[in-house]
C-alpha positions in Angstrom: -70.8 52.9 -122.2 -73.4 54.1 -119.8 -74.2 57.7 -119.2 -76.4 59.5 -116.6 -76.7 62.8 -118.1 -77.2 64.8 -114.7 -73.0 64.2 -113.8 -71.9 66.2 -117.2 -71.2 69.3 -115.1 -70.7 68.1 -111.8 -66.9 69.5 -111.1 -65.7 72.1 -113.5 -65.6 72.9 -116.8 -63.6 70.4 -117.5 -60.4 70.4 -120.0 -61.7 73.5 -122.4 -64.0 75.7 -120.8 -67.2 77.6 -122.9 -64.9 79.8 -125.0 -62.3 77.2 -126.7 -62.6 76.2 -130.1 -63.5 72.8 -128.8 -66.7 73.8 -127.7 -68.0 76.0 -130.5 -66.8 72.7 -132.8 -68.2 70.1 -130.7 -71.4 71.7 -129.9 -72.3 73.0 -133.8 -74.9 71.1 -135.4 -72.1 69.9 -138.3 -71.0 67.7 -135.5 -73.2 64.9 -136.5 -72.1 65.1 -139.7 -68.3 65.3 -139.0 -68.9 62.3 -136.2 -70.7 60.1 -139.3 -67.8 60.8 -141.2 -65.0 60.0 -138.7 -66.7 56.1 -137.8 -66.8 55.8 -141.4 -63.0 56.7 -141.4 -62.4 54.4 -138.9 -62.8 50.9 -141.1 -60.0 52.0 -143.3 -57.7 51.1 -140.1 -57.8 47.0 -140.8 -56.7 46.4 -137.1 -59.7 48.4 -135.7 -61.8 47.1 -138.4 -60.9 43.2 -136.8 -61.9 44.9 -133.1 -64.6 46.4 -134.3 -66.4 43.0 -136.6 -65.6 40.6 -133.8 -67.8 42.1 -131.5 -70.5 41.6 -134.1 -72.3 45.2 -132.8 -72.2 47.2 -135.4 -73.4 45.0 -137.8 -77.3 44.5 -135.1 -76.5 47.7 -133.6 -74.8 50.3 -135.9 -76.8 53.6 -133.8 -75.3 52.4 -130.4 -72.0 51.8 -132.2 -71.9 55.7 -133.7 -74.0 57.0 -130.9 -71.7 55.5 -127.8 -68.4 56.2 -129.8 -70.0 59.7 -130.1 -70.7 60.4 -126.6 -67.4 59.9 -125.9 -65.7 62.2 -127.8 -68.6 64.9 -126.5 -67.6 64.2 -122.7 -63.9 64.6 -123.6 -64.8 67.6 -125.4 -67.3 69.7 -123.1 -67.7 67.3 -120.2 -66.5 68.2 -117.0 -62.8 66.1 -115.9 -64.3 63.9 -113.6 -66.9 62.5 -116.4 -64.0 62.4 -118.5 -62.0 60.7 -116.8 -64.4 58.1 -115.5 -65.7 57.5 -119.1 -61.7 57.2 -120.3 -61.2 54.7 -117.8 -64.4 52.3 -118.4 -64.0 52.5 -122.4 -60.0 51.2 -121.7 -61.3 48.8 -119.6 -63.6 47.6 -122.2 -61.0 47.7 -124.8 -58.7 45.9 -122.9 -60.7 42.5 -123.6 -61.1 43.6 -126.9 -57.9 41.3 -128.6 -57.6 38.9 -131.6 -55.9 37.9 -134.6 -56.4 40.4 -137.7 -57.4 38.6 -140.6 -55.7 40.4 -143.2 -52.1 40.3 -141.8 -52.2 37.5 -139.9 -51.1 39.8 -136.6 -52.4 40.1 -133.4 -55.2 43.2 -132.7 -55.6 45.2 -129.4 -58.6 47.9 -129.6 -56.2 49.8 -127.4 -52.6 50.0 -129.6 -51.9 53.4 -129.4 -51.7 53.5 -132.8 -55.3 52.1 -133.5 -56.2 54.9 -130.6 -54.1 57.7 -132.5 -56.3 56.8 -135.9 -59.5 57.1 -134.0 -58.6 60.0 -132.1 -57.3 61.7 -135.3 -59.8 61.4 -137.3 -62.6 62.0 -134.8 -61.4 65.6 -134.4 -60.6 65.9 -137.8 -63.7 64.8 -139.3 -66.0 67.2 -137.0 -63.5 70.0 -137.5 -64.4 69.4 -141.5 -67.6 69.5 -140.9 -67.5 72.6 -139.5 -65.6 74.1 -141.9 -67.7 73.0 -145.0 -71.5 73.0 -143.6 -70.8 76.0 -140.8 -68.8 79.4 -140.0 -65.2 77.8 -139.9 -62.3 79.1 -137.0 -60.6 81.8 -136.9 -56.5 81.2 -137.7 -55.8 81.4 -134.0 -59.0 79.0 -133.4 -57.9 76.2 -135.1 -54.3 76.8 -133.8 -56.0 76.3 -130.4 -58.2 73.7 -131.5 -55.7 71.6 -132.3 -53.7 72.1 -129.0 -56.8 71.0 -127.1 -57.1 68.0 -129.8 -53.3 66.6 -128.2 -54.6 67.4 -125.0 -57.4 65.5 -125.3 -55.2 62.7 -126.1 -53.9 62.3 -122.9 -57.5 60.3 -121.8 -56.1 57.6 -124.6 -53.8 55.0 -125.0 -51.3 57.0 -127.8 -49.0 59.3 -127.0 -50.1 63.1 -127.0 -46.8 64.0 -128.7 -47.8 61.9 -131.9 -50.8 64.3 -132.5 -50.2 66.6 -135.0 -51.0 70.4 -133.9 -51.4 72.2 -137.2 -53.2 71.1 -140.2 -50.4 70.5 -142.1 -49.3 68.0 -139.5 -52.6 66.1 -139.9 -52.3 66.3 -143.9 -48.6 64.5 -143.5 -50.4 61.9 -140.8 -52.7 60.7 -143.5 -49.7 60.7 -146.0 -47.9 58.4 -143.4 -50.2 55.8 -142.8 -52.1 55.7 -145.9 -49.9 52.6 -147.2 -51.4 50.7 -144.4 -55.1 51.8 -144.9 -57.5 49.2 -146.6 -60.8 47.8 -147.1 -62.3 44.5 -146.6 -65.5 42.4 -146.9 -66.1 43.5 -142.9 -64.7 46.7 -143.3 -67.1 47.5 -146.4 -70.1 46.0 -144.4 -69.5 48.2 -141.4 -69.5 51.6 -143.4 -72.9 50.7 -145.1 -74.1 49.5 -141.9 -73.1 53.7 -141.0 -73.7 55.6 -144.4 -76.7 53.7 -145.9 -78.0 51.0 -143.3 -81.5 49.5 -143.7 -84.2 49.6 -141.0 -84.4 45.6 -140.7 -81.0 45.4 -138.6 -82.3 46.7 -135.4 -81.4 50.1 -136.3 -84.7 51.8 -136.6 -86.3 53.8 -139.4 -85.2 56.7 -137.6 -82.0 56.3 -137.6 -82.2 54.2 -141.6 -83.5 57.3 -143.1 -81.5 59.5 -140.7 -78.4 58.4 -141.4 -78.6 57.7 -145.3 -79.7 61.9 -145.3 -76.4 62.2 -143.4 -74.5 60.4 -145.9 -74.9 63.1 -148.6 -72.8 65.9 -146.4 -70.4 63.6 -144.7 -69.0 61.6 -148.3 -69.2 65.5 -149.3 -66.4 66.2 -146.5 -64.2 63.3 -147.8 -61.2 63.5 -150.5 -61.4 61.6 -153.8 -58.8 59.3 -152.4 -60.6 58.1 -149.5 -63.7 57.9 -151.3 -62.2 55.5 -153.7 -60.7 53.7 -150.7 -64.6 52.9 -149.1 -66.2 52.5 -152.3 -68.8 55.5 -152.2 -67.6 57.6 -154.3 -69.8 59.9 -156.8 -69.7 61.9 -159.5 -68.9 66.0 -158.4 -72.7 67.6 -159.2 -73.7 65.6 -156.2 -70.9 67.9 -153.8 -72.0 70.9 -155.5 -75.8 70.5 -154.9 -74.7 69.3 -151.0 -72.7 71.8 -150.1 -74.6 74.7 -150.5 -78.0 73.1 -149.5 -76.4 71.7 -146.2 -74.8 75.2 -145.2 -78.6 76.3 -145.8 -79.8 73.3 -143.5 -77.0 73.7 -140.7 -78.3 77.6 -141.0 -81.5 76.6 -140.0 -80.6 75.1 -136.9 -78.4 77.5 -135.7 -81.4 79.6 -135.9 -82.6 77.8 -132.6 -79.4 78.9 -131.2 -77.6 76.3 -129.5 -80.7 74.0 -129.3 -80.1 73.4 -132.8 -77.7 70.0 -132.2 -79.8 68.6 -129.3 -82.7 68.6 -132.3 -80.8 67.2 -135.2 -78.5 64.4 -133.0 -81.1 62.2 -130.7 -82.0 61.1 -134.8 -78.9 59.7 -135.2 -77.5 59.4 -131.3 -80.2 59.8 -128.3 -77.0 59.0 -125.9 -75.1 62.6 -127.4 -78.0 64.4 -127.6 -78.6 63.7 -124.0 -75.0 64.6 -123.4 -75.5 68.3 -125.6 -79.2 68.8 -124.0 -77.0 68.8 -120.3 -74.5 71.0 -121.8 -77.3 73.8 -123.3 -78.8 74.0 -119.4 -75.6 75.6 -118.4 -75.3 75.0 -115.1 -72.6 76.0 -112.6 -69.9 73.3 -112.0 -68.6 73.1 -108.2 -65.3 74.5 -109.5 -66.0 77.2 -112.5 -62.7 76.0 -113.8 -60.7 74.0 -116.5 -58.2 71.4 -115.4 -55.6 69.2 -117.3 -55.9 65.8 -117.7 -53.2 64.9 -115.1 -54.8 66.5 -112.4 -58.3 65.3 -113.2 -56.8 61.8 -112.8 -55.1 62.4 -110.1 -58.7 64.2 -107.9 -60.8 61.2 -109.5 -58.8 58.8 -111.6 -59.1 55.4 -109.9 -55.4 55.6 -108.9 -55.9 59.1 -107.9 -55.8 60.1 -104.7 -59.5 60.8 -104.5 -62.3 60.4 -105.9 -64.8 62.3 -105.2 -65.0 66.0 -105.5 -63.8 68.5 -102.9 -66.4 70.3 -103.1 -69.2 67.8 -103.0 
């Protein structure tokens, strides 16, 4: 995916606006640590894991693999609709050739089953939401009620149904209850969460991004359950969770001390494509509509089967 960072605000405010839950989550430094941990989550899905090791990319290219995955869930997030909806529509598009046969099972893949697009979008949200939570200030009760309302909403740019998104956090606990007796790990699914938590330089990922992401690693296995842990192999003994936690709140502290400058430092390490994305976002400009929209009538104004697709106002 492709992004020119001068059309992140070009129409409205997009599906949230700058006081929803989304936004303070999305834009919080513990973002890149919640965003580490959800691509991480993602291998434990064996279909996805199939999509993901037959196009070979995150094994040469593990950055543009977290960093493009990354800027998508940023544009859904704070974007304005008509980015949104234009990035939804290439990334099914790209999806949509994405197809094989899944090792483990024997069945056929598509990166674009709903219920491969439920996982992802589940634990994307999840994940950053976590991070927030552990390494930053946390939501209010009526926050994360809200939160999680714009979570299903945001589901409506992907292939699952939004009614299969669970709105409260129990309904996400019971989700991972559900599918766990399908979650595994494999030779390709173990190679492509190394390639994330504790890649090597030498792969065409950069020393940057090597040293980057292995720092990384500390707080985001920190966010994880025993169980999952086990699952992927990393797991560690406890005095490692109690040194993290309180040194990354310290850390995430730090950066908020830059005020909201503080993710557009600490993400280009990790993913220059969503720190473009955030550095758009701190300017603040004016959309043409100072408004939020839903989904349906973004695609309808600039959806390619819309009625139009340009903006009124432009």
């Amino acid at each position: 995916m492709t992004f020119d960072p001068t059309t992140l605000r070009r129409a409205d405010y997009g599906f949230f606006g700058p006081d929803s839950p989304s936004w303070k989550v999305w834009t919080s430094p513990t973002a890149v640590i919640g965003f580490q941990r959800a691509v991480t989550l993602e291998h434990f899905d064996p279909f996805l894991t199939a999509a993901v090791a037959d196009t070979g990319k995150i094994y040469s290219e593990p950055r543009n693999r977290l960093d493009a995955t990354f800027a998508y869930f940023l544009i859904v997030a704070i974007g304005d609709s008509r980015t949104a909806i234009q990035a939804s529509e290439h990334l099914m598009t790209v999806h949509a050739k994405n197809t094989g046969i899944e090792p483990i099972s024997g069945q056929r893949y598509s990166a674009n089953s709903p219920e491969t697009q439920l996982w992802i979008h589940i634990t994307g949200w999840q994940s950053v939401l976590k991070a927030y939570e552990m390494f930053g200030p946390g939501l209010t009760p009526e926050e994360e009620a809200q939160y999680w309302r714009e979570c299903r909403i945001a589901a409506e740019l992907q292939t699952c149904k939004p009614e299969d998104v669970p709105i409260t956090r129990e309904g996400v606990r019971q989700y991972y209850a559900d599918v766990r007796a399908r979650l595994c790990t494999s030779e390709a699914a173990q190679d492509g969460m190394r390639q994330l938590l504790f890649t090597s330089p030498g792969n065409g990922a950069g020393w940057t991004y090597a040293i980057g992401a292995r720092l990384l690693s500390f707080a985001s296995i920190a966010t994880l359950p025993k169980w999952q842990r086990k699952l992927g192999q990393f797991d560690r003994p406890g005095i490692v969770d109690l040194l993290v936690r309180p040194a990354g709140r310290i850390l995430v502290w730090l950066f908020t001390l830059f005020d909201k400058k503080g993710l557009i430092m600490a993400a280009p390490i990790i993913a220059p494509m969503a720190g473009q994305i955030l550095e758009q976002h701190i300017k603040g400009e004016l959309p043409a509509r100072p408004e939020t929209v839903t989904p349906a009538q973004a695609r309808e104004r600039y959806g390619s089967r819309g009625h139009r697709t340009t903006p009124a106002a432009s």
